[in-house]
PDB file of C-alpha atoms and ligand atoms in Angstrom:
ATOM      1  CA  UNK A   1      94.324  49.211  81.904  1.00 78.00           C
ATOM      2  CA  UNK A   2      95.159  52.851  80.441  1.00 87.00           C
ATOM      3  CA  UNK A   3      96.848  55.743  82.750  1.00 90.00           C
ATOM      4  CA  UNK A   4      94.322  57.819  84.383  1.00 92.00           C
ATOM      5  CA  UNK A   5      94.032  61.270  82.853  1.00 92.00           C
ATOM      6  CA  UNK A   6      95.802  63.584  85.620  1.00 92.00           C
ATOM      7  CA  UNK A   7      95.896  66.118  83.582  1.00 92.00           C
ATOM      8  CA  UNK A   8      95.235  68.176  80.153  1.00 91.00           C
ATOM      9  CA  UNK A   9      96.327  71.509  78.641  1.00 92.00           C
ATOM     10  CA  UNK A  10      94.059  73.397  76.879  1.00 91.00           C
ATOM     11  CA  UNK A  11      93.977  77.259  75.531  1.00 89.00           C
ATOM     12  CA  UNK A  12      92.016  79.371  77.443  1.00 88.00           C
ATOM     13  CA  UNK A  13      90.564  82.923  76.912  1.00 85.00           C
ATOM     14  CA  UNK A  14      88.872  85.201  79.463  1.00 86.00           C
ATOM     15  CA  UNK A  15      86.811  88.687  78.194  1.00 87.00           C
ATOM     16  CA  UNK A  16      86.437  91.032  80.508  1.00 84.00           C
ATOM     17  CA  UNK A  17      83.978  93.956  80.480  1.00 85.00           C
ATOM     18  CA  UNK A  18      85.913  96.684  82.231  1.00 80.00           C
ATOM     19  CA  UNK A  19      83.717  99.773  83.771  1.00 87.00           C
ATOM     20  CA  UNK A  20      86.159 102.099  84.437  1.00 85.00           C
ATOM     21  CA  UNK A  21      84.040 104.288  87.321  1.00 89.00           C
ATOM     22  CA  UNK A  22      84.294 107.758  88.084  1.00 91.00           C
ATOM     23  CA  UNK A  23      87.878 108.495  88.378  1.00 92.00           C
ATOM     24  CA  UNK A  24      89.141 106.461  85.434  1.00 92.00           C
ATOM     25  CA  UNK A  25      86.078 108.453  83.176  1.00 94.00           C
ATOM     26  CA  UNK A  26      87.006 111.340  83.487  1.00 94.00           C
ATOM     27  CA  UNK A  27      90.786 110.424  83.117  1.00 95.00           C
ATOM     28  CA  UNK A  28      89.990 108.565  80.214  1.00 95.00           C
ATOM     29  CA  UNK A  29      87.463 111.418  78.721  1.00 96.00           C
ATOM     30  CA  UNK A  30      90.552 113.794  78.881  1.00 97.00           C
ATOM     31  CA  UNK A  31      92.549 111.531  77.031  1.00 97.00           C
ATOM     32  CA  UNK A  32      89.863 112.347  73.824  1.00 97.00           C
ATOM     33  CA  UNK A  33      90.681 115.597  74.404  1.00 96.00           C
ATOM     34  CA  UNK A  34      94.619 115.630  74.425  1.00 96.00           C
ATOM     35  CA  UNK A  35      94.776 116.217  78.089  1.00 97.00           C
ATOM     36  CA  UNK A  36      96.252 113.969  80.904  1.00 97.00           C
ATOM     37  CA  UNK A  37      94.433 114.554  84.039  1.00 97.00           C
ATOM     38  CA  UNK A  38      95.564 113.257  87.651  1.00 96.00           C
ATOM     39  CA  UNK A  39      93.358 113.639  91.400  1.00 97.00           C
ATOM     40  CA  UNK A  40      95.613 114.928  93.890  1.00 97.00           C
ATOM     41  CA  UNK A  41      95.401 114.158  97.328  1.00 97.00           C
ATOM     42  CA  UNK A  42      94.096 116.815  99.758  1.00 97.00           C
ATOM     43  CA  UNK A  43      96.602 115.240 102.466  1.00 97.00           C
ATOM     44  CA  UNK A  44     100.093 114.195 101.178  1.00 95.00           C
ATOM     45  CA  UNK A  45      99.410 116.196  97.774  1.00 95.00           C
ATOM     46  CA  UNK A  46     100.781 113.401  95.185  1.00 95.00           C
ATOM     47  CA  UNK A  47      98.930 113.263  92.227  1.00 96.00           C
ATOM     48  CA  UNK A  48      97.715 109.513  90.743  1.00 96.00           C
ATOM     49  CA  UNK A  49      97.938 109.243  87.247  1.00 95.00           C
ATOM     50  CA  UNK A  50      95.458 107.491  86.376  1.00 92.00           C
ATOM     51  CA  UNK A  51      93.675 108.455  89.320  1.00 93.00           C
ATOM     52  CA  UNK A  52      92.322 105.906  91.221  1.00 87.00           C
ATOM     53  CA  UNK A  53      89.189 108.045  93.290  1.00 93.00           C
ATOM     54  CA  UNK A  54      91.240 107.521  96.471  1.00 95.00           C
ATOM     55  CA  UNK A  55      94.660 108.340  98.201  1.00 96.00           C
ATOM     56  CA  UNK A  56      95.783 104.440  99.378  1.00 93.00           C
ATOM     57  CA  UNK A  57      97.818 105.783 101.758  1.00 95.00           C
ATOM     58  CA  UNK A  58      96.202 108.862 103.505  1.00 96.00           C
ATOM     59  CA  UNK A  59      92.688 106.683 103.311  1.00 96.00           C
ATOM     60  CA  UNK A  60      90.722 109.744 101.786  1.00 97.00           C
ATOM     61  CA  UNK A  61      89.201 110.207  97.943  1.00 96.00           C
ATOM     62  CA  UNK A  62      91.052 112.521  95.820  1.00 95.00           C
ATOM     63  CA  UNK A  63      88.805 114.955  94.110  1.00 87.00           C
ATOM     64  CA  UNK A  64      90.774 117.691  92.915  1.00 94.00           C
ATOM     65  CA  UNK A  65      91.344 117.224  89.511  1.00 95.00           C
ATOM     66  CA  UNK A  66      95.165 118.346  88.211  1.00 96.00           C
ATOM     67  CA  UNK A  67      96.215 117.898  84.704  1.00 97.00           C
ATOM     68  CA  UNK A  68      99.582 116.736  84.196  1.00 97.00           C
ATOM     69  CA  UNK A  69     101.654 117.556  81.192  1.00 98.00           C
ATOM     70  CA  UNK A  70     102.253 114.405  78.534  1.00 98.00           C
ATOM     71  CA  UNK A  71     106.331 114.900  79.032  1.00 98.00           C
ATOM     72  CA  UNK A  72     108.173 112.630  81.571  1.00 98.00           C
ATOM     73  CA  UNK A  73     111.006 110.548  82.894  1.00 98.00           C
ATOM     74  CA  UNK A  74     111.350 106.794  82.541  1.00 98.00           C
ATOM     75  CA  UNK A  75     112.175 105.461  85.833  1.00 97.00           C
ATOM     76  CA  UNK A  76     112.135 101.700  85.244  1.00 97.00           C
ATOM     77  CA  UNK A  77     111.872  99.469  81.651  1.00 97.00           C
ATOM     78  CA  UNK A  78     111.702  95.993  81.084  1.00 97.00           C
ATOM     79  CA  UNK A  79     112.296  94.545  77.551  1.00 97.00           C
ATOM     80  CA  UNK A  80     109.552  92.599  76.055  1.00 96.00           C
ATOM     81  CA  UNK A  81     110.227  90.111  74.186  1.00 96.00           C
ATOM     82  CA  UNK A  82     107.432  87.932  74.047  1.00 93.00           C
ATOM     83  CA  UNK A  83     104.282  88.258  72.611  1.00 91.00           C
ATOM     84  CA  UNK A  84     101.055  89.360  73.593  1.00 87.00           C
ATOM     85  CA  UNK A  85      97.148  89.442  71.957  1.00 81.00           C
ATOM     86  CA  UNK A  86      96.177  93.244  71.897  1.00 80.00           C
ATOM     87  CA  UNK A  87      99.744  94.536  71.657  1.00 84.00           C
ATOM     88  CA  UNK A  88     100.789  95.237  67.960  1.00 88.00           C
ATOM     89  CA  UNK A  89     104.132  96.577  68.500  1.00 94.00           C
ATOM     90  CA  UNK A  90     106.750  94.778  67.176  1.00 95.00           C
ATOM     91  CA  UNK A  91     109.175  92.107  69.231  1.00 96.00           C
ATOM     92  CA  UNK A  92     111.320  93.072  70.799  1.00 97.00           C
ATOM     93  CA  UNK A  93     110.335  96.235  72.620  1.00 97.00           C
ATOM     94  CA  UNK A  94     110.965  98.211  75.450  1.00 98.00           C
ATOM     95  CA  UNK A  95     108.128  98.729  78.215  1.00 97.00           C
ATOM     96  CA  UNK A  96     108.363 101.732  80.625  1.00 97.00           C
ATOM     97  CA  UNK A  97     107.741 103.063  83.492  1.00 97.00           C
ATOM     98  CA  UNK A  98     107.468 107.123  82.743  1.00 97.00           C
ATOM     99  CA  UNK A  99     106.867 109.216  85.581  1.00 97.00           C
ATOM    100  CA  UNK A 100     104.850 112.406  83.776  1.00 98.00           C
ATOM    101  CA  UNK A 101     105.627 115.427  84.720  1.00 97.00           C
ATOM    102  CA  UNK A 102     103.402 117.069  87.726  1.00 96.00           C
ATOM    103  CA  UNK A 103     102.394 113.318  88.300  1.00 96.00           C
ATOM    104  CA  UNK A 104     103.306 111.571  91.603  1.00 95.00           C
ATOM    105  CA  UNK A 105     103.298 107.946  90.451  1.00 94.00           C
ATOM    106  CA  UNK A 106     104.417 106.604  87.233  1.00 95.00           C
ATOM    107  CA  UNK A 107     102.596 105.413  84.618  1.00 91.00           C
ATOM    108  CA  UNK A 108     102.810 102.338  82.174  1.00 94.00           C
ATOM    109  CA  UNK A 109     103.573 102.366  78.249  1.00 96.00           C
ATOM    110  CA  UNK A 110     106.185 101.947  75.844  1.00 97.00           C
ATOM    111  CA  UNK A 111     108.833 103.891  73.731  1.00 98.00           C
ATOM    112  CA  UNK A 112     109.657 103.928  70.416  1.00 98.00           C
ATOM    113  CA  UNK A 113     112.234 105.548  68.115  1.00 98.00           C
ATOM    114  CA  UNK A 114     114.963 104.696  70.729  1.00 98.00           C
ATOM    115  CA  UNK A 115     117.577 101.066  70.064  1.00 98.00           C
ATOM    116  CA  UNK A 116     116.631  98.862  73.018  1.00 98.00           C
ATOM    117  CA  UNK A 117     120.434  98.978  74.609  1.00 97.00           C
ATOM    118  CA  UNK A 118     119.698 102.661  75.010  1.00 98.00           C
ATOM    119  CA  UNK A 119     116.588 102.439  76.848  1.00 98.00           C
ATOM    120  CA  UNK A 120     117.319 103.640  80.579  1.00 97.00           C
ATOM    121  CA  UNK A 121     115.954 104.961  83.290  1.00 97.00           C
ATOM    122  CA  UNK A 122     116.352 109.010  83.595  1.00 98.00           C
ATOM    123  CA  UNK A 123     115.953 108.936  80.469  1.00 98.00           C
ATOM    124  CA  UNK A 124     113.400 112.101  78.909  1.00 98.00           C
ATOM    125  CA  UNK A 125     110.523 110.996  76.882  1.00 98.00           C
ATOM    126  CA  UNK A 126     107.181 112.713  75.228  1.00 98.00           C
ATOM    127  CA  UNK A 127     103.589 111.278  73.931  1.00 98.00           C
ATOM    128  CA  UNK A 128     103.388 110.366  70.569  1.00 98.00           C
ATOM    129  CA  UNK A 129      99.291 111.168  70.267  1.00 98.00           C
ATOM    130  CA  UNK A 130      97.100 109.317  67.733  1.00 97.00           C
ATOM    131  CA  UNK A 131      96.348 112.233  65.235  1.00 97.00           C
ATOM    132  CA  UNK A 132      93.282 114.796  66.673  1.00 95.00           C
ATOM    133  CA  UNK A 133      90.444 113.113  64.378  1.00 97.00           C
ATOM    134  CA  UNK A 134      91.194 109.387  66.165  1.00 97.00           C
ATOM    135  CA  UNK A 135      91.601 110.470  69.992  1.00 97.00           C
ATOM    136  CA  UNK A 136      89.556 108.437  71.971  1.00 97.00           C
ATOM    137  CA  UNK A 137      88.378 107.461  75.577  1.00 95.00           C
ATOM    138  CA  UNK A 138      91.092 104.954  75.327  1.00 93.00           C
ATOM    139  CA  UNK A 139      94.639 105.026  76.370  1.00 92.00           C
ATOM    140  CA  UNK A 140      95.683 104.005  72.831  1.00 93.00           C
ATOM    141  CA  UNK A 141      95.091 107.894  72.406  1.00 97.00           C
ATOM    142  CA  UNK A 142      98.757 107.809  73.073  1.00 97.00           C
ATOM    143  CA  UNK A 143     100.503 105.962  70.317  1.00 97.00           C
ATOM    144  CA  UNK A 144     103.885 105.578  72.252  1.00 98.00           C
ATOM    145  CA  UNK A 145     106.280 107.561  74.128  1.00 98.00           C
ATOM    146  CA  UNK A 146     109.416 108.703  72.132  1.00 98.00           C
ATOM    147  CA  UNK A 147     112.954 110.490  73.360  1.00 98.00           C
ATOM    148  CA  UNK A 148     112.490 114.132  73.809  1.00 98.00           C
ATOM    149  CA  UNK A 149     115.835 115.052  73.592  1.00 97.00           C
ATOM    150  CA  UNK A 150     116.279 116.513  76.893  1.00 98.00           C
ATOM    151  CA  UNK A 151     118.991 115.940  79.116  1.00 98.00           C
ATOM    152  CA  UNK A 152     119.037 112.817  80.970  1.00 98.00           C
ATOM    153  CA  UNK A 153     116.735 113.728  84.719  1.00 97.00           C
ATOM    154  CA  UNK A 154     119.245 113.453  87.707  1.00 96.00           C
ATOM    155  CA  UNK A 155     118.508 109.952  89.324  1.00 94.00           C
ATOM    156  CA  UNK A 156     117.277 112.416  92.944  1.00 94.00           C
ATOM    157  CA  UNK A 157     114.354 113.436  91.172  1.00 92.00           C
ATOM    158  CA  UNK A 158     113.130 110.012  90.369  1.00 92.00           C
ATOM    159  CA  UNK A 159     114.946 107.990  92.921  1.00 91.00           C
ATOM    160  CA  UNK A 160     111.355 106.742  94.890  1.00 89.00           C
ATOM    161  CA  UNK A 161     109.878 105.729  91.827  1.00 85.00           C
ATOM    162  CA  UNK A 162     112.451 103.580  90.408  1.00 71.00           C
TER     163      UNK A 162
HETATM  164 ZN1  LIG B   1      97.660 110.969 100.326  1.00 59.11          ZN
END
């Protein structure tokens, strides 16, 4: 008598529809336009980028709008190495976390035009936008973040974040 089947492996793909709601819109409808926009909270006054509608930890939404500017510091990295459907950059490649400046959490991309073993965290970084014709409601808008040739921030002005 054969084995039993206990198991088999088999490729699997899941689409998702994604509706962004209010917050995300209008973050994502400033991205067409060149513009990074973050909701501060009324209470503790950090600004979510993107913003997510809602302070999680003062439990109340965040409606005022603040724009943020597209410069910032990485505060964490990871090097990827493997690779992914959807992400054209090429292996290997370093994934940050950039805290823009004026925002109050950081945010998730990648930089370019930077060897890997100098990736770090305080490091200073700026967009790279697609050019003006292609922006888009998308966050592909920004093509990458490259060194801006600042000093190095000081690891106090990142220090929760990292
Ligand atoms: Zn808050």
């Amino acid at each position: 008598m054969a084995d039993p089947v206990k198991s088999i492996v088999t490729p699997i793909r899941l689409e998702y529809d994604y509706t962004p709601g209010r917050a995300t819109s209008r973050f994502l409808r400033g991205i067409a336009r060149h513009c990074i926009l973050g909701q501060e909270c009324p209470k503790c006054h950090k600004v979510y980028v993107p913003p997510r509608g809602s302070c999680p930890a003062c439990a109340v939404p965040t409606e005022r709008e603040v724009e943020v500017r597209d410069t910032g510091t990485v505060v964490t990295f990871s090097i990827i190495r493997v690779p992914s459907e959807n992400i054209h950059f090429e292996l290997p490649y370093a994934a940050i976390s950039v805290l823009l400046d004026g925002a109050g959490i950081p945010f998730f991309h990648v930089v370019q035009d930077i060897p890997l073993d100098q990736v770090r965290m305080g490091l200073r970084v700026r967009a790279r936008w697609v050019a003006t014709e292609a922006l888009a409601p998308t966050i592909a808008s920004i093509e990458c973040f490259v060194p801006s040739g600042e000093p190095d921030a000081p690891w106090e002005s990142f220090r929760e974040h990292s």
